[in-house]
XYZ file of C-alpha atoms in Angstrom:
540
model
C 164.471 152.860 -20.462
C 160.631 152.505 -19.893
C 159.166 151.356 -16.618
C 155.358 151.149 -15.927
C 154.116 151.633 -12.418
C 150.998 152.826 -10.627
C 150.042 156.167 -9.186
C 146.822 157.774 -7.691
C 143.867 156.257 -5.726
C 142.611 152.745 -6.224
C 139.872 150.772 -4.536
C 139.933 146.960 -4.412
C 136.319 145.914 -3.985
C 137.014 142.308 -3.376
C 139.043 143.207 -0.372
C 137.006 146.191 0.684
C 140.333 148.116 0.712
C 141.964 151.162 -0.944
C 145.566 152.450 -1.559
C 147.144 155.583 -2.679
C 150.020 154.522 -5.039
C 153.346 156.533 -5.306
C 156.107 154.976 -7.537
C 160.038 154.980 -7.175
C 161.900 154.798 -10.536
C 165.618 153.587 -10.543
C 167.758 154.518 -13.580
C 171.055 152.728 -14.090
C 173.715 155.276 -15.195
C 176.828 153.071 -14.576
C 177.757 152.911 -18.240
C 178.255 156.749 -18.388
C 182.023 157.305 -17.581
C 182.677 159.958 -14.912
C 184.722 162.010 -17.557
C 181.743 161.907 -20.038
C 180.080 165.130 -21.236
C 176.284 165.188 -21.003
C 175.049 166.558 -24.297
C 171.310 166.278 -23.662
C 168.828 164.679 -21.198
C 165.064 164.242 -21.504
C 162.195 162.229 -19.984
C 159.335 160.798 -21.953
C 156.217 159.785 -20.253
C 153.066 157.983 -21.046
C 149.959 157.674 -18.769
C 147.503 154.819 -19.447
C 144.374 153.441 -17.771
C 143.339 156.814 -16.593
C 139.752 157.965 -15.952
C 139.961 161.591 -15.942
C 142.324 163.383 -18.420
C 142.311 166.603 -16.326
C 144.240 165.018 -13.554
C 147.900 165.853 -13.106
C 151.032 164.336 -11.576
C 154.501 165.385 -10.406
C 158.012 164.029 -10.757
C 160.486 164.492 -7.906
C 164.116 163.783 -7.028
C 164.309 161.269 -4.244
C 166.940 159.355 -2.340
C 167.602 155.657 -2.339
C 165.200 154.507 0.338
C 164.399 150.889 0.667
C 161.571 150.746 3.118
C 158.067 151.268 1.416
C 156.779 153.740 3.949
C 160.033 155.845 3.639
C 159.856 155.804 -0.103
C 156.245 156.831 -0.162
C 156.856 159.775 2.219
C 160.087 160.816 0.472
C 158.348 161.014 -2.983
C 155.900 163.607 -1.832
C 158.395 165.618 0.321
C 161.361 165.839 -2.136
C 162.338 168.531 -4.590
C 160.091 168.652 -7.656
C 161.773 168.267 -11.046
C 158.454 168.502 -13.092
C 154.940 169.320 -12.026
C 151.373 169.778 -13.393
C 151.931 166.990 -15.908
C 148.512 165.916 -17.391
C 147.471 162.384 -17.553
C 148.494 161.970 -21.130
C 151.978 161.752 -22.756
C 154.753 164.145 -23.346
C 158.487 164.828 -23.367
C 160.459 167.316 -21.240
C 163.860 168.427 -20.060
C 165.499 170.946 -17.771
C 168.775 172.119 -16.514
C 167.933 170.601 -13.141
C 167.521 167.149 -14.720
C 170.799 167.535 -16.642
C 172.494 168.573 -13.419
C 171.021 165.474 -11.701
C 172.257 163.128 -14.475
C 175.806 164.759 -14.354
C 175.967 164.122 -10.547
C 174.841 160.450 -10.944
C 177.214 159.447 -13.781
C 178.671 156.019 -13.177
C 176.002 155.256 -10.492
C 172.212 155.284 -10.137
C 169.602 158.011 -10.317
C 166.205 157.741 -8.320
C 163.020 159.640 -9.289
C 159.564 159.451 -7.720
C 156.091 160.165 -9.189
C 152.638 160.851 -7.521
C 149.359 162.132 -8.571
C 148.206 165.640 -7.638
C 144.701 164.265 -7.346
C 145.498 161.063 -5.369
C 142.656 161.963 -2.929
C 140.114 161.434 -5.629
C 138.738 157.928 -6.001
C 139.052 158.009 -9.796
C 142.635 159.271 -9.936
C 144.265 155.767 -10.537
C 146.549 155.421 -13.650
C 149.648 153.642 -14.964
C 152.753 155.678 -15.716
C 155.648 154.799 -18.071
C 158.856 156.925 -17.680
C 161.751 156.725 -20.227
C 165.063 158.568 -19.505
C 167.065 159.517 -22.663
C 170.744 160.647 -22.046
C 173.076 161.620 -24.948
C 176.855 161.867 -23.837
C 180.355 161.901 -25.269
C 183.627 160.532 -23.863
C 186.874 162.290 -24.531
C 189.607 160.199 -26.124
C 191.825 158.230 -23.709
C 195.360 159.283 -23.000
C 198.415 157.036 -23.416
C 201.877 157.260 -21.892
C 204.817 156.961 -24.288
C 208.459 156.946 -23.424
C 211.187 158.240 -25.849
C 214.611 156.907 -25.228
C 218.137 156.299 -26.621
C 220.136 153.035 -26.610
C 223.138 154.300 -24.505
C 224.008 155.916 -21.244
C 225.131 159.519 -21.665
C 228.393 160.930 -20.334
C 226.874 161.902 -17.103
C 226.411 158.234 -16.340
C 222.735 158.582 -15.485
C 220.659 159.785 -18.377
C 220.365 158.461 -21.910
C 221.316 161.698 -23.668
C 218.974 163.960 -25.532
C 215.968 163.220 -27.712
C 213.514 165.642 -29.546
C 209.778 165.176 -28.947
C 207.450 167.295 -31.079
C 210.167 169.790 -31.753
C 211.284 170.119 -28.071
C 214.596 168.779 -26.915
C 214.149 166.469 -23.870
C 216.380 164.308 -21.616
C 215.928 160.686 -22.328
C 214.309 158.507 -21.105
C 211.395 161.008 -21.491
C 207.794 159.849 -20.668
C 204.905 161.972 -22.026
C 201.185 161.696 -22.352
C 199.199 161.741 -25.576
C 195.542 161.470 -26.486
C 194.747 158.547 -28.805
C 194.778 159.748 -32.366
C 197.070 162.748 -31.610
C 200.156 163.127 -33.642
C 203.659 162.404 -32.257
C 206.982 163.338 -33.839
C 210.318 161.950 -32.608
C 213.671 163.033 -33.813
C 216.970 161.272 -32.865
C 219.835 163.663 -31.917
C 223.042 163.025 -33.784
C 225.771 163.242 -32.485
C 226.104 162.719 -28.780
C 228.885 161.493 -26.388
C 228.092 158.286 -24.341
C 229.724 157.291 -20.955
C 232.626 155.397 -22.672
C 233.668 158.456 -24.709
C 232.186 157.255 -28.083
C 230.343 159.669 -30.378
C 226.923 158.340 -31.043
C 225.405 159.183 -34.454
C 222.308 158.317 -36.580
C 224.095 156.114 -39.185
C 222.317 155.802 -42.513
C 224.813 153.593 -44.231
C 224.315 150.204 -45.690
C 225.779 148.190 -42.772
C 224.443 148.183 -39.135
C 222.198 151.154 -39.961
C 220.487 153.142 -37.134
C 216.810 152.474 -36.521
C 213.913 153.222 -34.276
C 212.583 150.352 -32.041
C 209.215 150.085 -30.399
C 209.479 147.783 -27.323
C 212.578 146.262 -28.875
C 210.915 145.503 -32.265
C 212.048 147.388 -35.443
C 209.896 150.403 -36.245
C 211.517 152.556 -38.878
C 214.976 153.451 -40.100
C 214.526 157.210 -40.692
C 215.924 159.688 -38.189
C 212.611 161.407 -37.814
C 209.342 159.471 -37.381
C 205.736 160.728 -37.097
C 202.772 158.592 -35.955
C 199.347 158.886 -34.391
C 199.206 157.687 -30.805
C 197.233 154.472 -30.637
C 195.826 152.384 -27.799
C 198.703 149.962 -28.046
C 201.186 152.740 -27.606
C 200.337 152.943 -23.811
C 203.500 152.294 -21.803
C 205.489 151.677 -25.073
C 209.093 152.686 -25.298
C 210.275 154.145 -28.588
C 214.114 153.876 -28.647
C 216.558 155.363 -31.042
C 219.461 152.978 -31.808
C 222.464 155.254 -32.523
C 225.711 153.875 -33.610
C 229.220 154.446 -32.342
C 230.729 156.888 -34.989
C 234.270 155.871 -34.631
C 235.403 152.480 -33.223
C 239.196 152.988 -33.423
C 240.713 149.970 -34.925
C 244.642 149.556 -34.783
C 246.538 146.602 -36.335
C 249.916 145.217 -35.376
C 252.228 142.192 -35.653
C 253.435 140.272 -32.518
C 255.752 137.485 -31.567
C 257.438 136.134 -28.415
C 259.752 138.739 -26.944
C 259.962 141.050 -29.938
C 257.094 143.660 -29.396
C 254.862 145.025 -32.154
C 256.951 147.313 -34.212
C 257.847 144.993 -37.054
C 256.673 144.480 -40.635
C 254.451 146.418 -43.011
C 250.639 146.207 -42.829
C 248.325 147.202 -45.624
C 245.085 148.859 -44.829
C 242.819 150.184 -47.634
C 245.526 149.757 -50.187
C 247.975 151.868 -48.186
C 251.171 150.567 -46.459
C 251.696 151.224 -42.734
C 254.393 150.198 -40.313
C 253.330 148.096 -37.405
C 251.620 149.204 -35.220
C 249.343 151.177 -37.477
C 247.616 154.300 -36.410
C 243.908 154.135 -35.415
C 241.321 153.852 -38.135
C 237.899 155.147 -37.190
C 235.156 152.691 -38.247
C 231.380 153.038 -37.772
C 230.249 150.397 -35.243
C 230.138 146.886 -36.874
C 231.060 148.127 -40.268
C 233.915 146.339 -42.190
C 237.614 147.154 -42.577
C 240.016 144.882 -44.481
C 243.687 144.427 -43.520
C 246.601 142.396 -45.093
C 249.437 141.322 -42.798
C 252.959 140.774 -43.983
C 254.187 137.263 -44.927
C 257.351 137.624 -42.774
C 260.031 139.949 -41.251
C 263.318 139.609 -39.507
C 264.151 140.799 -35.965
C 267.600 140.170 -34.334
C 268.471 137.602 -36.992
C 265.329 135.625 -36.250
C 262.877 135.063 -39.237
C 259.322 135.673 -38.154
C 256.731 133.979 -40.380
C 252.918 134.343 -40.587
C 251.014 131.688 -38.662
C 251.379 128.348 -40.507
C 247.685 127.318 -40.196
C 246.704 129.878 -42.787
C 249.827 131.262 -44.228
C 248.244 131.365 -47.716
C 245.583 133.821 -46.710
C 246.891 136.844 -44.897
C 243.974 139.290 -45.611
C 241.253 139.666 -42.873
C 238.015 141.642 -42.641
C 237.124 142.895 -39.269
C 233.849 144.502 -37.915
C 234.912 146.386 -34.770
C 232.133 147.438 -32.284
C 234.468 149.072 -29.807
C 238.138 150.547 -29.752
C 240.180 147.570 -30.357
C 243.820 146.467 -31.371
C 244.029 143.522 -33.582
C 247.353 141.540 -33.268
C 248.478 138.930 -35.641
C 251.094 136.756 -34.036
C 254.186 135.436 -35.803
C 256.432 132.352 -35.134
C 260.170 133.004 -35.083
C 262.573 130.611 -36.853
C 266.390 130.712 -36.781
C 267.040 131.028 -40.566
C 270.269 132.847 -40.533
C 272.990 131.571 -42.978
C 275.745 129.815 -40.877
C 278.138 129.658 -43.837
C 278.441 125.836 -43.573
C 281.684 124.567 -45.242
C 284.014 121.586 -45.110
C 287.666 120.822 -44.430
C 290.184 120.656 -47.214
C 291.256 117.005 -47.887
C 293.743 114.793 -49.855
C 291.738 113.061 -52.464
C 293.956 109.934 -52.162
C 293.826 109.745 -48.325
C 291.131 107.161 -47.403
C 291.299 108.103 -43.720
C 290.329 111.580 -44.426
C 286.798 112.020 -42.586
C 284.492 114.882 -43.451
C 284.610 117.845 -41.088
C 281.863 120.484 -41.002
C 282.551 124.078 -39.970
C 279.969 126.812 -39.407
C 279.680 130.319 -37.853
C 278.214 130.966 -34.433
C 274.509 132.165 -34.692
C 274.451 135.945 -33.920
C 271.383 135.663 -31.724
C 272.496 134.156 -28.324
C 268.930 132.682 -27.819
C 270.065 130.063 -30.395
C 271.436 127.521 -27.855
C 271.837 124.307 -30.005
C 272.707 123.060 -33.401
C 271.310 119.887 -35.125
C 273.629 118.376 -37.622
C 271.894 116.499 -40.543
C 273.267 114.332 -43.282
C 271.593 113.308 -46.599
C 272.963 110.324 -48.598
C 271.738 109.057 -52.004
C 273.391 105.628 -52.593
C 271.440 105.367 -55.970
C 268.701 103.028 -57.005
C 266.166 104.684 -54.528
C 268.399 104.013 -51.494
C 268.196 107.398 -49.756
C 268.956 108.074 -46.101
C 268.370 111.313 -44.136
C 269.995 111.087 -40.658
C 270.247 113.441 -37.558
C 273.791 112.918 -36.609
C 274.079 114.895 -33.501
C 272.729 117.878 -31.442
C 275.535 120.057 -30.050
C 275.281 123.197 -27.702
C 276.071 126.735 -28.714
C 279.781 127.441 -28.643
C 280.434 124.299 -30.871
C 281.041 125.312 -34.518
C 282.574 122.088 -35.955
C 281.549 118.424 -36.294
C 283.454 115.447 -37.651
C 281.409 112.853 -39.552
C 283.326 109.559 -39.019
C 281.012 107.736 -41.260
C 282.268 108.903 -44.528
C 285.676 109.918 -46.220
C 286.301 111.714 -49.578
C 288.498 110.332 -52.443
C 288.535 110.159 -56.117
C 286.322 107.293 -57.324
C 283.761 106.283 -59.863
C 281.284 105.787 -56.956
C 278.438 108.172 -57.689
C 276.833 108.669 -54.262
C 275.586 112.198 -53.481
C 276.331 113.542 -49.965
C 274.870 116.715 -48.437
C 274.847 118.229 -44.925
C 273.034 120.992 -43.026
C 273.288 122.511 -39.628
C 269.987 123.544 -38.125
C 269.938 126.175 -35.326
C 267.599 125.719 -32.350
C 265.814 128.961 -31.044
C 265.156 128.427 -27.422
C 262.925 131.424 -26.938
C 260.103 129.868 -29.080
C 261.265 126.174 -29.157
C 261.663 126.301 -32.926
C 264.468 125.048 -35.146
C 265.618 125.827 -38.723
C 265.185 122.289 -40.079
C 262.883 123.310 -42.861
C 264.382 126.782 -43.319
C 268.225 126.175 -43.806
C 269.827 124.821 -47.062
C 271.634 121.629 -47.643
C 275.321 122.029 -48.742
C 277.045 119.405 -50.927
C 280.523 118.228 -50.254
C 281.531 117.156 -53.672
C 283.365 119.216 -56.184
C 286.214 119.035 -58.617
C 285.039 115.560 -59.555
C 285.633 114.199 -56.161
C 283.485 111.394 -54.924
C 282.556 109.974 -51.538
C 283.161 106.567 -49.918
C 281.242 104.974 -47.126
C 282.863 103.918 -43.926
C 281.689 101.377 -41.456
C 279.634 103.880 -39.358
C 275.958 103.289 -38.665
C 273.988 105.640 -40.987
C 270.417 104.760 -40.117
C 269.856 106.193 -36.635
C 271.699 108.543 -34.258
C 272.035 106.714 -30.897
C 272.673 109.898 -28.946
C 271.362 109.869 -25.376
C 268.080 111.913 -25.031
C 266.397 113.196 -21.874
C 262.965 113.891 -22.950
C 260.187 112.887 -25.409
C 259.758 115.102 -28.478
C 257.873 115.195 -31.807
C 258.678 117.391 -34.872
C 258.341 117.293 -38.652
C 259.985 119.138 -41.521
C 259.251 120.628 -43.860
C 255.975 122.147 -42.604
C 254.057 123.115 -44.700
C 254.983 120.060 -47.011
C 254.085 118.707 -50.394
C 253.676 115.861 -50.548
C 256.231 114.306 -48.104
C 257.499 115.395 -44.664
C 260.023 113.796 -42.253
C 258.660 113.010 -38.873
C 261.167 112.836 -35.987
C 260.700 111.729 -32.489
C 262.907 110.828 -29.580
C 262.449 108.501 -26.607
C 264.138 108.914 -23.254
C 263.330 105.197 -22.415
C 262.376 102.112 -24.246
C 258.730 101.220 -24.780
C 255.909 100.471 -27.239
C 255.531 103.332 -29.759
C 252.693 104.352 -32.091
C 252.902 107.197 -34.609
C 249.631 107.959 -36.337
C 248.255 110.780 -38.676
C 244.733 112.148 -38.341
C 242.829 114.567 -40.613
C 241.061 117.643 -39.360
C 237.978 115.598 -38.469
C 239.877 113.272 -36.257
C 239.916 110.360 -38.748
C 243.073 108.258 -38.824
C 244.672 108.433 -42.250
C 248.035 106.648 -41.571
C 249.751 104.359 -38.989
C 253.434 105.094 -39.440
C 254.925 103.376 -36.351
C 253.446 100.532 -34.320
C 256.372 98.723 -32.600
C 258.602 98.612 -29.569
C 261.608 100.967 -29.626
C 264.748 101.496 -27.544
C 265.814 104.693 -26.114
C 267.043 107.208 -28.756
C 266.191 109.285 -31.763
C 264.053 108.081 -34.733
C 262.452 109.347 -37.822
C 259.783 108.198 -40.293
C 258.294 109.748 -43.471
C 254.701 110.643 -44.145
C 253.509 110.808 -47.714
C 250.290 112.788 -48.497
C 250.308 112.320 -52.226
C 246.797 110.713 -52.118
C 245.345 113.139 -49.586
C 243.832 116.552 -50.194
C 245.428 119.870 -49.008
C 244.680 120.914 -45.469
C 245.591 120.388 -41.790
C 246.651 117.072 -40.427
C 247.815 116.033 -36.990
C 250.658 113.647 -36.165
C 250.290 111.927 -32.819
C 253.165 110.201 -30.806
C 252.265 107.662 -28.049
C 255.080 106.133 -26.083
C 254.695 104.609 -22.641
C 252.405 107.130 -20.663
C 253.491 110.132 -22.950
C 251.151 111.483 -25.704
C 251.750 114.506 -27.820
C 250.398 115.789 -31.066
C 251.916 118.021 -33.904
C 249.889 120.051 -36.345
C 251.087 119.723 -40.044
C 249.917 121.443 -43.168
C 249.797 119.769 -46.587
C 249.760 122.238 -49.487
C 249.482 121.114 -53.060
């Protein structure tokens, strides 16, 4: 910086006054950081308007005085940096000047100048001083933290991590100069506080990776980079994966435990429950569950809503047991048979006989009759519901004799499994009465509905799944207005089956899905204040 001031003696004729000039020079060194290294310092000077080239001046180090008299005195009394400088021009430096600049970094430096010949009337001159400073600033340091994505088995630290070849406890903060190389290496394997082994997983699914402040950085186990300004306070985290999320598979059902059926894992058969299968965190494992199995004479079937697809792919991220629940149905063969009869005895009603169901949780039997009168006149009737302990039923509506009457007549006895509230309507076979050419005759009994007394509302259908028709049964403990509707899976009404007032009793209707696509449908019963819904599956 160049600053021109006066020094020496000067007479002002117009004022008949004289002065002896000494000058204070202020140099701003605030832009030199305190950690800068001073490489070189010099002062250039130029004296102009001088009258005698043999005159000389001195430069001194002064304090920051603000009062003119104090400044003037301090310039002449302070330590001399340079002396005997001719009224001319030049450039000089010294260790003293370098030390002075070092001590004033980040602040101000003050110098003074005065003429050695200031008592002479012709010593006046102008002085221009320029300070030249060369300095360098060391690169700045940044703080980086190396970390892992889990808590270690000690419950406090985040395991180990390798920084520049040295094993450190994570999280590990360290300092680096900008531009300096950093190498981070993830340690594989380690144990976390949940007992999982953490590894660097380089597979194709849920691979391990490095993240910087939560953003993907690299997927190699060891990374090297040069520290940059934007690395200050950054967290480099190694996302290690659980090496073995133990997945176990089993079947389940109400009151039967899990030791039933055969499960296929990776093309190998295993009894339920299977052993544990170690899977890298969030990677895939495929399992096929059995269609059905028997326990205590109850037939357990795969869940009806997706019975056609029993293969599942799981992506475990922890130790887990997958359970597929099964519904139990009473499908045991009761050996339904009929009484012997006299073909010519028109009073000989049909008597049904069956064996007691071997599982005592079967508490009731539903007796069904199917009659085909010909010409499309078909009736399927629920004749009665009887309690366990009853193994015979007399149908007073029909008798058997030799005749040219071609009606077909079939019966079935459907057990009711109280543990799960299921029945065997769709799972037991019809048994025909005719044989040896015998035919059936119709009595005067009502064959359209069973008027047995009921104590609660109910809604059921069979078969389920169905194609394309299913019989929908409902019972009413009291008279009232009744609607039976069918909705698709989107909640859109597709059929109104009943919309009328009904007396107390048991009723049935049929739903035909021939014009509908395969899928899940819902049957809704509304009667008085009662509302219930049944899920049905149409499979074509």
